Amino acid sequence: MSEYEWDNQIEYLTQTRGLYYNDDYLEFLIQKVWKIHEPVKMVDYGCGYGYLGLKLLPMLPKGSSYTGVDKGEALIEKARQILAKLPYPTEFIREDVEELDLAEAYDVAICHAFLLHMKNPETTLKKMIRSVVHHGKVICFEPHWSANMANYRFEGLEQSSVIPLGILQKLYEKDCEQHGKDGNIGIRVPALLSQLGLKNIECRVSDKVNFLDPTADQAINEELFNALRAEGIGHPPGDREKTLDQLMQRGLTADEAKRQYEAELLLSNEFSISSWLTYAPNMKISFGTVVK
């Protein structure tokens, strides 16, 4: 096993990324919102297996290049293997972002679901900004878990019975207080970009709405179901007493922990490939212009 946990999560990453964006929306952002009409040098902080490179390079002007940075040895190797098959200039740097300062050499700095893992996201954003040229862009694709959890609908189940939003919001806030991992960082990024001096700041939301439909093509439905399961939807909560204890350690009261456990248990019993489920991940896409 790798010492770096995300090196052991490549299957999860590759299974779930397709839940978040439609290609035509990303193309719209590049052409109409970010107005990238000339080749750019792009650097991806916490690149993983190169997901954003795979998505964006075919849409960017010809001659654009991609540099991926990640501390995961297996992730970087996977990214090299995948991107080597494509006709784009690429480079990969295996290093911890927290220990790395890149020179001012890029037109665009991006990250995807990365800042939420940083105890000091401002420090990472400062590094991103320093690596970008005057009038370049910083673009952050980051989650907003509270909005994410509000965007499920399970046919035949009351939303509040399987997703108690107030309890989940409390869990996210307590986790952030205790461990610095902010699953709601996506809604905070615009303010951070402004505080760090960026201009023309905007925030968009991912357009993808996933619909699990048991009447649809079986292969398509099975692929989506497997992705949703990999995302964690419908997993059994595990041993009752152990789970309750863990939830209370994370900051819930005994009653809140019991309600959350029962909600997860109900969903695990009810959710199947025959379910109707509508799910919008609600990823936030924040960006601004660097002025030096």
Short mmCIF file of C-alpha atoms in Angstrom, two decimals:
data_model
loop_
_atom_site.label_atom_id
_atom_site.label_comp_id
_atom_site.label_asym_id
_atom_site.label_seq_id
_atom_site.Cartn_x
_atom_site.Cartn_y
_atom_site.Cartn_z
CA MET A 1 0.00 0.00 0.00
CA SER A 2 1.22 3.48 -0.82
CA GLU A 3 1.84 5.82 2.11
CA TYR A 4 -0.20 8.43 0.24
CA GLU A 5 -3.88 7.49 0.57
CA TRP A 6 -4.97 8.88 -2.81
CA ASP A 7 -2.55 6.56 -4.60
CA ASN A 8 -4.94 3.81 -3.49
CA GLN A 9 -8.06 5.60 -4.72
CA ILE A 10 -7.46 5.68 -8.48
CA GLU A 11 -10.40 3.38 -9.21
CA TYR A 12 -12.71 5.58 -7.15
CA LEU A 13 -11.46 8.73 -8.90
CA THR A 14 -11.87 7.33 -12.40
CA GLN A 15 -15.34 5.94 -11.63
CA THR A 16 -16.81 9.10 -10.14
CA ARG A 17 -15.41 12.07 -12.13
CA GLY A 18 -18.02 11.58 -14.84
CA LEU A 19 -20.76 12.54 -12.37
CA TYR A 20 -19.74 16.20 -12.24
CA TYR A 21 -19.72 17.97 -15.63
CA ASN A 22 -21.08 17.83 -19.15
CA ASP A 23 -18.44 18.40 -21.83
CA ASP A 24 -20.47 21.02 -23.65
CA TYR A 25 -20.65 23.14 -20.50
CA LEU A 26 -16.88 23.01 -20.00
CA GLU A 27 -16.48 23.99 -23.64
CA PHE A 28 -18.86 26.90 -23.07
CA LEU A 29 -16.79 28.07 -20.09
CA ILE A 30 -13.56 27.96 -22.11
CA GLN A 31 -14.93 29.76 -25.14
CA LYS A 32 -17.62 32.11 -23.82
CA VAL A 33 -16.80 32.76 -20.16
CA TRP A 34 -13.01 32.49 -19.82
CA LYS A 35 -12.58 33.54 -23.47
CA ILE A 36 -9.50 31.41 -24.03
CA HIS A 37 -8.89 31.83 -27.75
CA GLU A 38 -5.09 31.55 -27.84
CA PRO A 39 -2.86 28.65 -26.67
CA VAL A 40 -2.26 28.61 -22.92
CA LYS A 41 0.16 26.98 -20.52
CA MET A 42 -1.94 25.35 -17.79
CA VAL A 43 -0.80 23.96 -14.43
CA ASP A 44 -3.02 21.64 -12.39
CA TYR A 45 -2.45 21.60 -8.60
CA GLY A 46 -3.29 18.19 -7.10
CA CYS A 47 -3.77 16.80 -10.60
CA GLY A 48 -4.44 13.20 -9.55
CA TYR A 49 -4.53 10.99 -12.62
CA GLY A 50 -4.77 14.05 -14.90
CA TYR A 51 -8.56 14.32 -15.03
CA LEU A 52 -8.71 18.02 -15.84
CA GLY A 53 -6.02 17.66 -18.47
CA LEU A 54 -8.03 14.91 -20.14
CA LYS A 55 -11.18 17.04 -20.08
CA LEU A 56 -9.80 20.45 -21.01
CA LEU A 57 -6.89 19.88 -23.42
CA PRO A 58 -9.08 18.73 -26.34
CA MET A 59 -11.20 21.88 -25.89
CA LEU A 60 -8.35 24.39 -25.57
CA PRO A 61 -6.75 26.13 -28.57
CA LYS A 62 -4.17 24.04 -30.43
CA GLY A 63 -0.70 24.43 -28.91
CA SER A 64 -1.91 24.58 -25.31
CA SER A 65 0.11 22.60 -22.75
CA TYR A 66 -0.63 20.93 -19.42
CA THR A 67 1.53 20.49 -16.32
CA GLY A 68 0.22 18.28 -13.53
CA VAL A 69 1.49 18.44 -9.95
CA ASP A 70 0.72 15.77 -7.34
CA LYS A 71 2.53 14.02 -4.49
CA GLY A 72 1.08 10.60 -5.40
CA GLU A 73 3.57 8.34 -7.20
CA ALA A 74 0.87 6.00 -8.55
CA LEU A 75 -1.33 8.94 -9.54
CA ILE A 76 1.44 10.68 -11.47
CA GLU A 77 2.39 7.43 -13.20
CA LYS A 78 -1.23 6.86 -14.19
CA ALA A 79 -1.47 10.42 -15.52
CA ARG A 80 1.70 9.98 -17.58
CA GLN A 81 0.39 6.75 -19.09
CA ILE A 82 -2.98 8.25 -20.03
CA LEU A 83 -1.78 11.60 -21.37
CA ALA A 84 1.14 10.05 -23.28
CA LYS A 85 -1.41 8.54 -25.66
CA LEU A 86 -2.77 11.97 -26.57
CA PRO A 87 -1.23 14.57 -28.92
CA TYR A 88 -0.71 17.32 -26.34
CA PRO A 89 2.42 18.74 -24.67
CA THR A 90 2.38 17.55 -21.06
CA GLU A 91 4.68 17.54 -18.05
CA PHE A 92 4.26 16.02 -14.59
CA ILE A 93 5.86 17.00 -11.31
CA ARG A 94 5.70 14.57 -8.41
CA GLU A 95 5.91 16.73 -5.31
CA ASP A 96 3.84 17.86 -2.36
CA VAL A 97 2.18 21.15 -3.32
CA GLU A 98 2.72 22.39 0.22
CA GLU A 99 6.48 22.13 -0.33
CA LEU A 100 6.54 23.42 -3.91
CA ASP A 101 6.74 26.93 -5.33
CA LEU A 102 6.55 27.09 -9.11
CA ALA A 103 7.99 29.97 -11.09
CA GLU A 104 5.70 32.51 -12.75
CA ALA A 105 5.36 30.61 -16.02
CA TYR A 106 1.71 29.70 -16.57
CA ASP A 107 -1.33 31.36 -18.08
CA VAL A 108 -3.83 29.33 -16.08
CA ALA A 109 -3.60 27.58 -12.70
CA ILE A 110 -6.38 25.10 -11.91
CA CYS A 111 -7.37 22.63 -9.21
CA HIS A 112 -10.18 20.14 -8.78
CA ALA A 113 -11.55 18.97 -5.40
CA PHE A 114 -8.14 19.80 -3.94
CA LEU A 115 -8.49 22.85 -1.71
CA LEU A 116 -10.97 21.04 0.53
CA HIS A 117 -8.10 18.79 1.68
CA MET A 118 -5.85 21.74 2.56
CA LYS A 119 -5.73 22.93 6.16
CA ASN A 120 -4.63 26.32 4.84
CA PRO A 121 -6.26 26.75 1.41
CA GLU A 122 -5.11 30.39 1.32
CA THR A 123 -1.49 29.21 1.23
CA THR A 124 -2.21 26.92 -1.72
CA LEU A 125 -4.07 29.68 -3.55
CA LYS A 126 -1.12 32.03 -3.03
CA LYS A 127 1.13 29.44 -4.68
CA MET A 128 -1.28 29.14 -7.58
CA ILE A 129 -1.38 32.91 -7.99
CA ARG A 130 2.42 33.22 -7.91
CA SER A 131 2.76 30.64 -10.67
CA VAL A 132 0.50 32.61 -13.05
CA VAL A 133 1.52 35.51 -15.26
CA HIS A 134 -0.01 38.99 -15.16
CA HIS A 135 -3.62 38.82 -16.40
CA GLY A 136 -3.58 35.02 -16.17
CA LYS A 137 -6.39 33.08 -14.52
CA VAL A 138 -6.85 30.96 -11.39
CA ILE A 139 -9.73 28.48 -11.71
CA CYS A 140 -10.93 26.27 -8.86
CA PHE A 141 -13.42 23.42 -9.20
CA GLU A 142 -14.36 22.72 -5.57
CA PRO A 143 -17.29 21.06 -3.75
CA HIS A 144 -20.07 22.57 -1.71
CA TRP A 145 -21.25 19.55 0.24
CA SER A 146 -24.30 21.18 1.83
CA ALA A 147 -25.68 22.08 -1.60
CA ASN A 148 -24.63 18.68 -2.91
CA MET A 149 -26.66 16.83 -0.29
CA ALA A 150 -29.70 19.03 -0.95
CA ASN A 151 -29.63 17.92 -4.59
CA TYR A 152 -30.76 14.31 -4.29
CA ARG A 153 -34.20 12.96 -4.96
CA PHE A 154 -35.00 9.28 -4.39
CA GLU A 155 -38.35 8.24 -5.84
CA GLY A 156 -40.57 6.80 -3.11
CA LEU A 157 -38.49 8.12 -0.17
CA GLU A 158 -38.88 11.32 1.82
CA GLN A 159 -35.75 13.42 1.37
CA SER A 160 -35.47 14.15 5.10
CA SER A 161 -35.67 10.45 5.98
CA VAL A 162 -32.48 9.58 4.09
CA ILE A 163 -30.62 12.93 4.02
CA PRO A 164 -31.10 14.95 7.25
CA LEU A 165 -29.54 18.17 6.00
CA GLY A 166 -29.21 19.96 9.34
CA ILE A 167 -27.28 17.07 10.88
CA LEU A 168 -25.03 16.77 7.85
CA GLN A 169 -24.30 20.52 7.87
CA LYS A 170 -23.28 20.21 11.51
CA LEU A 171 -21.00 17.27 10.70
CA TYR A 172 -19.28 19.20 7.90
CA GLU A 173 -18.74 22.22 10.14
CA LYS A 174 -17.39 20.10 13.01
CA ASP A 175 -15.08 18.18 10.67
CA CYS A 176 -13.71 21.48 9.40
CA GLU A 177 -13.15 22.74 12.96
CA GLN A 178 -11.45 19.52 14.08
CA HIS A 179 -9.41 18.56 11.02
CA GLY A 180 -9.33 21.56 8.69
CA LYS A 181 -11.04 19.66 5.85
CA ASP A 182 -13.73 21.98 4.49
CA GLY A 183 -16.19 20.17 2.25
CA ASN A 184 -17.96 23.49 1.68
CA ILE A 185 -14.82 25.28 0.43
CA GLY A 186 -16.37 25.72 -3.02
CA ILE A 187 -18.75 28.41 -1.79
CA ARG A 188 -15.92 30.16 0.05
CA VAL A 189 -13.38 30.33 -2.77
CA PRO A 190 -14.72 33.56 -4.39
CA ALA A 191 -14.14 35.46 -1.14
CA LEU A 192 -10.64 33.97 -0.78
CA LEU A 193 -9.74 34.98 -4.34
CA SER A 194 -10.91 38.54 -3.65
CA GLN A 195 -9.00 38.72 -0.37
CA LEU A 196 -5.85 37.60 -2.20
CA GLY A 197 -6.16 40.40 -4.75
CA LEU A 198 -7.65 38.74 -7.83
CA LYS A 199 -9.98 40.73 -10.06
CA ASN A 200 -13.06 39.95 -12.17
CA ILE A 201 -14.05 37.14 -9.83
CA GLU A 202 -17.01 34.95 -10.74
CA CYS A 203 -18.44 31.64 -9.58
CA ARG A 204 -20.41 29.18 -11.68
CA VAL A 205 -22.01 25.87 -10.76
CA SER A 206 -21.62 22.53 -12.52
CA ASP A 207 -24.49 21.73 -14.85
CA LYS A 208 -24.53 17.95 -14.60
CA VAL A 209 -27.71 16.30 -13.33
CA ASN A 210 -27.45 12.51 -13.12
CA PHE A 211 -30.64 10.51 -13.59
CA LEU A 212 -30.68 6.85 -12.66
CA ASP A 213 -33.55 5.41 -14.68
CA PRO A 214 -34.36 1.68 -14.46
CA THR A 215 -36.22 1.92 -17.78
CA ALA A 216 -33.11 3.20 -19.62
CA ASP A 217 -30.48 1.18 -21.47
CA GLN A 218 -29.21 -1.45 -19.03
CA ALA A 219 -25.50 -0.89 -19.69
CA ILE A 220 -25.80 2.90 -19.28
CA ASN A 221 -27.85 2.50 -16.12
CA GLU A 222 -25.41 0.00 -14.63
CA GLU A 223 -22.44 2.29 -15.31
CA LEU A 224 -24.18 5.20 -13.59
CA PHE A 225 -25.28 3.05 -10.66
CA ASN A 226 -21.72 1.83 -10.11
CA ALA A 227 -20.44 5.41 -10.21
CA LEU A 228 -23.04 6.49 -7.66
CA ARG A 229 -22.13 3.60 -5.40
CA ALA A 230 -18.45 4.48 -5.71
CA GLU A 231 -19.43 8.02 -4.69
CA GLY A 232 -20.70 6.50 -1.45
CA ILE A 233 -24.44 6.52 -2.07
CA GLY A 234 -26.28 3.68 -0.36
CA HIS A 235 -23.34 2.15 1.50
CA PRO A 236 -24.34 0.29 4.70
CA PRO A 237 -23.33 2.33 7.77
CA GLY A 238 -21.55 -0.59 9.45
CA ASP A 239 -21.66 -1.69 13.09
CA ARG A 240 -24.30 0.35 14.90
CA GLU A 241 -22.48 1.06 18.17
CA LYS A 242 -19.16 1.78 16.49
CA THR A 243 -20.79 4.12 13.96
CA LEU A 244 -22.78 5.95 16.63
CA ASP A 245 -19.62 6.44 18.67
CA GLN A 246 -17.73 7.79 15.66
CA LEU A 247 -20.53 10.22 14.82
CA MET A 248 -20.60 11.53 18.39
CA GLN A 249 -16.81 11.93 18.36
CA ARG A 250 -17.30 14.08 15.25
CA GLY A 251 -19.61 16.39 17.23
CA LEU A 252 -23.17 15.02 17.03
CA THR A 253 -25.42 14.47 20.01
CA ALA A 254 -26.60 10.94 20.76
CA ASP A 255 -30.00 11.67 19.20
CA GLU A 256 -28.44 13.22 16.09
CA ALA A 257 -26.06 10.30 15.70
CA LYS A 258 -28.95 7.84 15.95
CA ARG A 259 -30.97 9.73 13.35
CA GLN A 260 -28.01 9.88 10.95
CA TYR A 261 -27.32 6.16 11.38
CA GLU A 262 -30.96 5.29 10.71
CA ALA A 263 -31.01 7.51 7.61
CA GLU A 264 -27.91 5.77 6.19
CA LEU A 265 -29.34 2.35 7.03
CA LEU A 266 -32.68 3.13 5.35
CA LEU A 267 -30.96 4.38 2.21
CA SER A 268 -28.67 1.34 2.04
CA ASN A 269 -31.70 -0.94 2.25
CA GLU A 270 -33.75 0.94 -0.35
CA PHE A 271 -31.20 2.09 -2.95
CA SER A 272 -30.64 -0.33 -5.83
CA ILE A 273 -30.10 -0.38 -9.58
CA SER A 274 -33.91 -0.42 -9.88
CA SER A 275 -34.24 2.94 -8.08
CA TRP A 276 -35.14 6.24 -9.66
CA LEU A 277 -32.58 8.76 -8.47
CA THR A 278 -31.91 12.34 -9.58
CA TYR A 279 -28.62 13.81 -8.36
CA ALA A 280 -26.93 17.16 -9.10
CA PRO A 281 -23.42 17.37 -7.53
CA ASN A 282 -23.46 21.19 -7.50
CA MET A 283 -19.69 21.66 -7.80
CA LYS A 284 -18.67 25.32 -7.64
CA ILE A 285 -16.34 26.68 -10.33
CA SER A 286 -14.68 29.89 -9.11
CA PHE A 287 -12.21 31.95 -11.08
CA GLY A 288 -10.49 35.29 -11.20
CA THR A 289 -7.81 37.30 -13.00
CA VAL A 290 -4.31 37.73 -11.58
CA VAL A 291 -3.08 41.33 -11.55
CA LYS A 292 0.59 41.93 -10.70
#
